[in-house]
Short mmCIF file of N, CA and C in Angstrom, two decimals:
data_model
loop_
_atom_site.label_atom_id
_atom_site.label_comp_id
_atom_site.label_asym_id
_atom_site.label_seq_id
_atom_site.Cartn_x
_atom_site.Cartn_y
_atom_site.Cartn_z
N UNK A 1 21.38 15.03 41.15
CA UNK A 1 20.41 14.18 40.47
C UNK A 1 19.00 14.66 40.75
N UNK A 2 18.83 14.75 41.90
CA UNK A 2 17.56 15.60 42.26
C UNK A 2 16.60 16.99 41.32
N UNK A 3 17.85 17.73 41.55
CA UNK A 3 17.80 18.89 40.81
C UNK A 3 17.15 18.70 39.21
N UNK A 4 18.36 17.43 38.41
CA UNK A 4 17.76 16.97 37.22
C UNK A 4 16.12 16.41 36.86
N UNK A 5 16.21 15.96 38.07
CA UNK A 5 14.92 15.40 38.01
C UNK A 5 13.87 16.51 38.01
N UNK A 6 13.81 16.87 38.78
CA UNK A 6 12.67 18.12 39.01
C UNK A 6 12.93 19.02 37.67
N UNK A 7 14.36 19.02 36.63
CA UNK A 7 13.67 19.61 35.67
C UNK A 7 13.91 18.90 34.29
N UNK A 8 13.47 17.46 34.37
CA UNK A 8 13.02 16.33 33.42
C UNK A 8 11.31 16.90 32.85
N UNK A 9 10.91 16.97 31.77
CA UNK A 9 9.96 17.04 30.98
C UNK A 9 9.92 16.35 29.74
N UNK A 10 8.90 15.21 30.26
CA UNK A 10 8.64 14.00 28.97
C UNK A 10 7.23 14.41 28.38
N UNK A 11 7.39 13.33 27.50
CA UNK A 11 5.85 13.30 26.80
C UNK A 11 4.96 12.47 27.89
N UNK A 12 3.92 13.68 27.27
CA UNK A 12 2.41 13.39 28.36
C UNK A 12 2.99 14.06 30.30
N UNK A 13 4.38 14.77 30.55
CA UNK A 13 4.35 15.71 31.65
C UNK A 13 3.47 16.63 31.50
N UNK A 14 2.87 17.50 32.22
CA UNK A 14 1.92 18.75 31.73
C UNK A 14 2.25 19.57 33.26
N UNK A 15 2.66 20.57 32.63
CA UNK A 15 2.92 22.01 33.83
C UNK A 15 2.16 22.86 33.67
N UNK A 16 1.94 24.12 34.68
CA UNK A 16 1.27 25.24 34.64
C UNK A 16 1.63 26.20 35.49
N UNK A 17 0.73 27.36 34.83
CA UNK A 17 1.09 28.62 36.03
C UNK A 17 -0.27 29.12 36.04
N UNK A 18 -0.26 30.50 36.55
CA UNK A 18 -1.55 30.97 36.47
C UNK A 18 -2.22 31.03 35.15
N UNK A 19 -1.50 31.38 33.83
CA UNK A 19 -2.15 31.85 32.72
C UNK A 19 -2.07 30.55 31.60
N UNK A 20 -0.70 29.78 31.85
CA UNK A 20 -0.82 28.82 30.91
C UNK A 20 -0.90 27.01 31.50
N UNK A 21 -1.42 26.15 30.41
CA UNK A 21 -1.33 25.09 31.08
C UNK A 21 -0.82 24.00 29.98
N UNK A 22 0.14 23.39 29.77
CA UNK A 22 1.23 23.08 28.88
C UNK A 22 1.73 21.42 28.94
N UNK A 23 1.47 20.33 28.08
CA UNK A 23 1.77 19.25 28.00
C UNK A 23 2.03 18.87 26.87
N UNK A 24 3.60 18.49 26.99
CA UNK A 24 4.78 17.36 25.96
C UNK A 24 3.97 16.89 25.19
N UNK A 25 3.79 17.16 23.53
CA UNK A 25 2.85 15.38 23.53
C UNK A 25 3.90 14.64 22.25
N UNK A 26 4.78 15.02 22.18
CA UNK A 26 5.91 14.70 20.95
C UNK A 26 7.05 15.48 21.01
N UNK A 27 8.27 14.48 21.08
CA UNK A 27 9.76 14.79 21.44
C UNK A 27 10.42 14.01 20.26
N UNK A 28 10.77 14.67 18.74
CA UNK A 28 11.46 13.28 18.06
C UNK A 28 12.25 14.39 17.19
N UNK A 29 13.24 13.56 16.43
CA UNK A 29 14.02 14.36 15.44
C UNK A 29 13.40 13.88 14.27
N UNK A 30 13.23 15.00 12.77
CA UNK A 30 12.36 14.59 12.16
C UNK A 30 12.81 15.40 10.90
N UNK A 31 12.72 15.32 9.60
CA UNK A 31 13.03 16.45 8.75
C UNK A 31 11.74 17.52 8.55
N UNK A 32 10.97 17.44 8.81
CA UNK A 32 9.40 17.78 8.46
C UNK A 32 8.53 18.17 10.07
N UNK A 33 7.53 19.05 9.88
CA UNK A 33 6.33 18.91 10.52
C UNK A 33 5.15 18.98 10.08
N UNK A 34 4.70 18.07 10.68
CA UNK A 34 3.01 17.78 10.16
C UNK A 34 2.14 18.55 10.99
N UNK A 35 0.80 19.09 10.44
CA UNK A 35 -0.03 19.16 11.25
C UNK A 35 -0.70 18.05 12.10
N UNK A 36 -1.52 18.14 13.02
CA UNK A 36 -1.98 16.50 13.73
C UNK A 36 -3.25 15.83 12.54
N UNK A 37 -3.92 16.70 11.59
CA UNK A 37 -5.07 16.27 10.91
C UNK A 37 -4.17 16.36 9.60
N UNK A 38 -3.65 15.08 9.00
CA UNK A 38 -2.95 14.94 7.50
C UNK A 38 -4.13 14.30 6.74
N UNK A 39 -5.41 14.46 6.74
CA UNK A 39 -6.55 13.18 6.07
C UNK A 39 -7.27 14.21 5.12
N UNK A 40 -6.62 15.17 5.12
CA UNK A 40 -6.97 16.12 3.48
C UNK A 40 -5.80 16.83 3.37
N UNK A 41 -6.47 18.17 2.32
CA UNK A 41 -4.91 18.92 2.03
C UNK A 41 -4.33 19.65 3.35
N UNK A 42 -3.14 19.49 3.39
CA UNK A 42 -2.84 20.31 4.66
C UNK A 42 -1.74 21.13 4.29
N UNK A 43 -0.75 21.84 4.91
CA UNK A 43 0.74 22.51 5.03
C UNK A 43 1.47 21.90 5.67
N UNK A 44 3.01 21.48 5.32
CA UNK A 44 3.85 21.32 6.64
C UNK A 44 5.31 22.19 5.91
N UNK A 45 6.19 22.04 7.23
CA UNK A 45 6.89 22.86 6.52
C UNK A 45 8.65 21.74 6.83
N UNK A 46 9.83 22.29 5.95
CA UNK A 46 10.86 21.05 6.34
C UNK A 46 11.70 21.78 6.37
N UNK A 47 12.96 21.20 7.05
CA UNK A 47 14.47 21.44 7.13
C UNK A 47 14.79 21.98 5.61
N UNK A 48 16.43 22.18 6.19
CA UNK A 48 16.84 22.40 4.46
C UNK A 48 17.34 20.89 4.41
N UNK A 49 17.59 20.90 2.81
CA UNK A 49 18.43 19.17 2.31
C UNK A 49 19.61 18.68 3.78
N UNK A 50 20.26 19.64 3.76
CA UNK A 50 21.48 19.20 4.79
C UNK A 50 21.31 19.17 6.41
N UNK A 51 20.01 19.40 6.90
CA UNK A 51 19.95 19.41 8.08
C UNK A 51 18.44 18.77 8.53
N UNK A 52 18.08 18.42 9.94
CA UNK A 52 17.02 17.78 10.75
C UNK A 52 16.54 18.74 11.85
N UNK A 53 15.49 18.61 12.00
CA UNK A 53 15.40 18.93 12.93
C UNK A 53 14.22 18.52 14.24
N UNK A 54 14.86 19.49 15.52
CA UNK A 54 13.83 18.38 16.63
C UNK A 54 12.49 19.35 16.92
N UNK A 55 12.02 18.32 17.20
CA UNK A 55 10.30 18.56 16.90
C UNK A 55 9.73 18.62 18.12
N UNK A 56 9.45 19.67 19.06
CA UNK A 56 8.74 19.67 20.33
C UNK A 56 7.15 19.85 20.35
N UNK A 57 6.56 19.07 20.25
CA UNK A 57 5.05 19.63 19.74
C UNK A 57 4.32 19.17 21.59
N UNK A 58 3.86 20.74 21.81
CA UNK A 58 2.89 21.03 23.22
C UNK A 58 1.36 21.24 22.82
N UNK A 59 0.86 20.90 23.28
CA UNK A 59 -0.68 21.04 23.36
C UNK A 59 -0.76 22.30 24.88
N UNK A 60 -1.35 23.33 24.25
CA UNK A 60 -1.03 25.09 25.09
C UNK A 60 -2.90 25.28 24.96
N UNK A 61 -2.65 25.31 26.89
CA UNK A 61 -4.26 25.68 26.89
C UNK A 61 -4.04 27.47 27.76
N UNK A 62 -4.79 28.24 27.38
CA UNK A 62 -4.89 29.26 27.32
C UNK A 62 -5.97 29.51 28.69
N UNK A 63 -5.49 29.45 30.05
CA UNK A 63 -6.26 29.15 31.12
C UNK A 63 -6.79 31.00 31.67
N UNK A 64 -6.33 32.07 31.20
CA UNK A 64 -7.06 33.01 31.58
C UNK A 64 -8.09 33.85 30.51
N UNK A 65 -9.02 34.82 30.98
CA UNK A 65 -10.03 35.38 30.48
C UNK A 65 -10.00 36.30 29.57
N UNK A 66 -8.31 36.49 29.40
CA UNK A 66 -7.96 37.26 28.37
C UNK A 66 -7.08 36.80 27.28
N UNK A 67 -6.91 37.19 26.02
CA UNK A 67 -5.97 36.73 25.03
C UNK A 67 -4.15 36.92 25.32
N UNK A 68 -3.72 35.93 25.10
CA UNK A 68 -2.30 36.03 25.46
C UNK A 68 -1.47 35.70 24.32
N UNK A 69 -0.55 36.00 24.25
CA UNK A 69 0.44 36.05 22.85
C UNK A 69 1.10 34.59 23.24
N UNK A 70 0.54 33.86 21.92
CA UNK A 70 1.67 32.48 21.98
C UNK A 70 2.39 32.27 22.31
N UNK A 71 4.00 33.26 21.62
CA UNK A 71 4.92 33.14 21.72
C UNK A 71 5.77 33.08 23.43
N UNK A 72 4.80 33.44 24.45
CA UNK A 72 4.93 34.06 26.00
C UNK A 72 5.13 32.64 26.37
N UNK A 73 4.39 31.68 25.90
CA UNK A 73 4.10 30.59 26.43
C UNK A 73 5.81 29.63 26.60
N UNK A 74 6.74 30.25 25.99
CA UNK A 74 8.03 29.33 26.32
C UNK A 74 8.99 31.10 26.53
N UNK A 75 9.90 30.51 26.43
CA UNK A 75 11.11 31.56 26.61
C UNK A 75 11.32 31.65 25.26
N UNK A 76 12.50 32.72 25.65
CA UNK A 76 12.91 32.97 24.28
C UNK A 76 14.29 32.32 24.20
N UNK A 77 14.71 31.56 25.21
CA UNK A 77 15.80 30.86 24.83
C UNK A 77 15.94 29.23 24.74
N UNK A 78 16.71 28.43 23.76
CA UNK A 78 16.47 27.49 23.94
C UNK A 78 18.01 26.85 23.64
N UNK A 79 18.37 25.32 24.21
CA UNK A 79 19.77 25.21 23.81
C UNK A 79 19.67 23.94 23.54
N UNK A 80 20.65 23.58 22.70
CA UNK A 80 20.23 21.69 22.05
C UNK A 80 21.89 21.50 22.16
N UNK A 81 21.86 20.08 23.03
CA UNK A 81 22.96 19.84 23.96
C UNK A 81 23.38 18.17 23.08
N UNK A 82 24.27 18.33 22.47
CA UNK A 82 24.98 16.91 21.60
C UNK A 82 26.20 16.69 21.81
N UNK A 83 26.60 15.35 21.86
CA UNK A 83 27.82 15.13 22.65
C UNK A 83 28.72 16.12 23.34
N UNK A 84 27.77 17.20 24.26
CA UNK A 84 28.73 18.21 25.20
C UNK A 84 28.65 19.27 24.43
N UNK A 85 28.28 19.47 23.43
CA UNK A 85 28.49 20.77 22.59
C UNK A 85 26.71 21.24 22.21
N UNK A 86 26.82 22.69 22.44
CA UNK A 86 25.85 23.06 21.93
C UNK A 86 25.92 23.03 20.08
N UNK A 87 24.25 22.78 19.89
CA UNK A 87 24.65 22.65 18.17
C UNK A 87 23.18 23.15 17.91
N UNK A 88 22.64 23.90 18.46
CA UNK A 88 21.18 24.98 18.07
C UNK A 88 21.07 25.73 19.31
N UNK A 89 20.68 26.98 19.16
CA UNK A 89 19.90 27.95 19.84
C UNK A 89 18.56 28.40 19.77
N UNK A 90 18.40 28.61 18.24
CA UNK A 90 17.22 29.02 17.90
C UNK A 90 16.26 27.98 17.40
N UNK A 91 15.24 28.68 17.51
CA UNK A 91 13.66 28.20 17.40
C UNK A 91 12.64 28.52 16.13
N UNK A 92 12.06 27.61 15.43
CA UNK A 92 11.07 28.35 14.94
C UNK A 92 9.52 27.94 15.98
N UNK A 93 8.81 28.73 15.94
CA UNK A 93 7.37 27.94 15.99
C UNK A 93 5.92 27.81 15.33
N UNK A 94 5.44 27.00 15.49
CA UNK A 94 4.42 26.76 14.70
C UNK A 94 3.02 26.40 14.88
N UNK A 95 2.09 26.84 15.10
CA UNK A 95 0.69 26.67 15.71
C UNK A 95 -0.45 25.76 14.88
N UNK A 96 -0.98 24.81 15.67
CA UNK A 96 -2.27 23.80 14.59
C UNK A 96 -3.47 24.55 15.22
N UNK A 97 -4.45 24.63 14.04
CA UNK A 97 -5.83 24.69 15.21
C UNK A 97 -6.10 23.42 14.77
N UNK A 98 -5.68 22.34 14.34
CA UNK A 98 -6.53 21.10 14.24
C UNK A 98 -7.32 20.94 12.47
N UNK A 99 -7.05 21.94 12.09
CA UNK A 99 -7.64 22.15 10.38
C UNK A 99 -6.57 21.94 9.30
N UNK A 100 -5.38 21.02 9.55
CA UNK A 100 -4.74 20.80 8.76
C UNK A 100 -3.94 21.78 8.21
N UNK A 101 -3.69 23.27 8.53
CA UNK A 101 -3.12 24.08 8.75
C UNK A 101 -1.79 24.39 9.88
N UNK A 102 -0.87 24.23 9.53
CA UNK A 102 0.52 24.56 10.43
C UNK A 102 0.45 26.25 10.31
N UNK A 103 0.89 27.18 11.05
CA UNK A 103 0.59 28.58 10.70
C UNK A 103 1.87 29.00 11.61
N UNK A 104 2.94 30.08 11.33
CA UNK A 104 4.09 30.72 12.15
C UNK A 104 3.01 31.30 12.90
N UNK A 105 4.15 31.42 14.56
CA UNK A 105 3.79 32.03 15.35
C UNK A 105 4.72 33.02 15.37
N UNK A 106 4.04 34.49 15.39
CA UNK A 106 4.76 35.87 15.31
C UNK A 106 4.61 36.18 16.50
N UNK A 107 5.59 37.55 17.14
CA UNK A 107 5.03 38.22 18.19
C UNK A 107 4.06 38.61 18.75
N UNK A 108 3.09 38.77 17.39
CA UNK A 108 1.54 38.94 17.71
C UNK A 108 0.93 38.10 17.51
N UNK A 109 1.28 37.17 17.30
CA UNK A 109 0.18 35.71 17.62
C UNK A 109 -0.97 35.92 18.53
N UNK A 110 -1.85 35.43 18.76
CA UNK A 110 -2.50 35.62 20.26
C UNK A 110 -3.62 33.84 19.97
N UNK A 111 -3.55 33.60 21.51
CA UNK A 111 -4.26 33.15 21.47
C UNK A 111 -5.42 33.44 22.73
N UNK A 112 -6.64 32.87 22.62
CA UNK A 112 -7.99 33.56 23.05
C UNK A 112 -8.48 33.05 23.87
N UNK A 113 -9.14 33.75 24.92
CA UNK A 113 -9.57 33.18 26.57
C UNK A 113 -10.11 31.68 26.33
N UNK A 114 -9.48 30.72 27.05
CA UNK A 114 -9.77 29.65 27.46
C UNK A 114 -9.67 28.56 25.73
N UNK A 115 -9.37 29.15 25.24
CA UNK A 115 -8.83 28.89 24.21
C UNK A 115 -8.00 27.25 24.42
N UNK A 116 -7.49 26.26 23.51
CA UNK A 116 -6.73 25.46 23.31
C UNK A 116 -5.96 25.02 21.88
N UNK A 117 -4.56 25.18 21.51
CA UNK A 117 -3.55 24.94 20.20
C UNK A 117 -2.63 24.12 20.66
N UNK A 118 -2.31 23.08 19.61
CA UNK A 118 -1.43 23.03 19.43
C UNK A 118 0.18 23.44 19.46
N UNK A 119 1.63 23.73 19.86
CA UNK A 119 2.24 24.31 19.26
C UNK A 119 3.73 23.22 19.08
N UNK A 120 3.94 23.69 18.13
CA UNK A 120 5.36 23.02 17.88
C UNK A 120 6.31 23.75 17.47
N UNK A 121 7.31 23.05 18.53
CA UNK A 121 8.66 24.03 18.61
C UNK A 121 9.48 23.25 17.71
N UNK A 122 10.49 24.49 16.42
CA UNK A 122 11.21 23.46 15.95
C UNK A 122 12.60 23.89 16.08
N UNK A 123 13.66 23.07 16.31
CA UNK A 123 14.96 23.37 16.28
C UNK A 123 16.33 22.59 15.23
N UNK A 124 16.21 23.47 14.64
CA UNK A 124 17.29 23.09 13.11
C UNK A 124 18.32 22.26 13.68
N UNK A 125 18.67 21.58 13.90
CA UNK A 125 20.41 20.54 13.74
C UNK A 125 21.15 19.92 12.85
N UNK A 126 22.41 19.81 12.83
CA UNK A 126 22.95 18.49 11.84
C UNK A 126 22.57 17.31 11.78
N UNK A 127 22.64 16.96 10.26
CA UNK A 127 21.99 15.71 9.96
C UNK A 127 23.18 14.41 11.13
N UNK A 128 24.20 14.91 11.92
CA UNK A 128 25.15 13.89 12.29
C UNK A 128 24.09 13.85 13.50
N UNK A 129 23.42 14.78 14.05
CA UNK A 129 22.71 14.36 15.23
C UNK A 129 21.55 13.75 14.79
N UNK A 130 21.04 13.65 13.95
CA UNK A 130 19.56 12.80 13.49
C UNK A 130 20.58 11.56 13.41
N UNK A 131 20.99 11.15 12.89
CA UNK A 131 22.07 9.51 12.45
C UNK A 131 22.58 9.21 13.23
N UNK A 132 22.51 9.95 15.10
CA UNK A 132 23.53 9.11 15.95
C UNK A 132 22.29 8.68 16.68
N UNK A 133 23.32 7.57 17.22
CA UNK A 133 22.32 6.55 18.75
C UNK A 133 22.47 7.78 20.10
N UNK A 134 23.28 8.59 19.88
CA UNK A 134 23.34 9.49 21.19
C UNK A 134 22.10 10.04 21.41
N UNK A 135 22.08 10.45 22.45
CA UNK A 135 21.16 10.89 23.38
C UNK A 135 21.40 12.67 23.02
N UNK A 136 19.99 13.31 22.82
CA UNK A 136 20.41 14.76 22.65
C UNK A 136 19.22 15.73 23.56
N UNK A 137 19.84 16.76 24.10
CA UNK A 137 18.74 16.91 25.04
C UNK A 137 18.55 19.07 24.85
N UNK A 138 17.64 19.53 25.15
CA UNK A 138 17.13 20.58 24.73
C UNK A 138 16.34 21.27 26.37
N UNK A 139 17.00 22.25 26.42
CA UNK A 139 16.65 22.93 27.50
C UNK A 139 16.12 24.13 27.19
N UNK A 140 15.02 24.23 27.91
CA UNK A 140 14.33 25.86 27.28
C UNK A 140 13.45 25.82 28.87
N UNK A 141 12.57 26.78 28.56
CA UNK A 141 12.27 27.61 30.06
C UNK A 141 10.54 27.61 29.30
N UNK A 142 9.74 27.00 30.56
CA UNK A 142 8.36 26.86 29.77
C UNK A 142 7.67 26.98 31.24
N UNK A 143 7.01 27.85 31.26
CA UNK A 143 5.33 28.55 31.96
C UNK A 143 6.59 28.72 33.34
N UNK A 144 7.43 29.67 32.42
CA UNK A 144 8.51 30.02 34.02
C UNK A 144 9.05 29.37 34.55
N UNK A 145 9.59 27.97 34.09
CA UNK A 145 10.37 26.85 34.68
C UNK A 145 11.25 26.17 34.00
N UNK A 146 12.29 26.39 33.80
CA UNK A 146 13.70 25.92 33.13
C UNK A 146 13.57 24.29 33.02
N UNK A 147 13.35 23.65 31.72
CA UNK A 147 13.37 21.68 31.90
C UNK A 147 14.12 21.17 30.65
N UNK A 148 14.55 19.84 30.71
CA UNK A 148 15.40 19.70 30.21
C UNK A 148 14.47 18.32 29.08
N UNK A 149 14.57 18.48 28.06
CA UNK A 149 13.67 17.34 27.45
C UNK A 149 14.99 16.58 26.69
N UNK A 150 14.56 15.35 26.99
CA UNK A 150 16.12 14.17 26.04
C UNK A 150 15.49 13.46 25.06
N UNK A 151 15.73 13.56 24.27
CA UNK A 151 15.70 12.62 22.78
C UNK A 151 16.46 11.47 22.40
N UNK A 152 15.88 10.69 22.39
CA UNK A 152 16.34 8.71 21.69
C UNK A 152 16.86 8.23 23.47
#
């Protein structure tokens, strides 16, 4: 139980290391993502018809003097855990500067000394996991530390 605990990450937790400094601010299943500014035209982007997906959106502050590639800021692995069975691996992600703009994050993304984005992680699932009361939980590895985030 211990162990779990120490790698529990909710909304409003915030971790760090030397280069990044990283806080939860939205954990939900959703068909869509919004940018945080919807009060003109903006972009978002959605699932396909038959599927949901979960929505990890971090607020990523960029704590050293040099530019660092977005994508560094989590792992490259991620696993979405539903009644005992894995049912996603992969990730897309997606960066706000706050301009109503959602934008992919590529390998060369970068973001810029002392810098602060948005980012939201998204992970495709079945529509049976958006429609259940179960509990679904997503483990990925963020600023070098393996945590486990639970949904509903």
């Amino acid at each position: 139980i211990l162990k779990e605990h120490k790698m529990s990450f909710k909304v409003g937790d915030r971790i760090s290391n030397a280069d990044w400094e990283i806080t939860l601010t939205k954990a939900k299943i959703s068909h869509s993502v919004y940018p945080n500014d919807t009060s003109g035209y903006y972009y978002y982007y959605s699932a396909s018809e038959s599927s949901d997906m979960i929505v990890l959106q971090f607020k990523v502050k960029n704590k050293s003097d040099y530019t660092l590639l977005m994508s560094d800021f989590v792992g490259e692995m991620f696993s979405v855990q539903f009644l005992g069975k894995t049912v996603s691996k992969s990730a897309d992600l997606y960066y706000d500067n706050n301009g109503g703009w959602l934008h992919p994050v590529y390998s060369s993304t970068g973001i810029g000394a002392y810098d602060t984005f948005y980012i939201n992680v998204c992970l495709i699932v079945p529509d049976d996991v958006a429609g259940s009361e179960q509990a679904v939980s997503v483990t990925g590895t963020f600023c070098e530390q393996e945590k486990i985030i639970k949904i509903k």
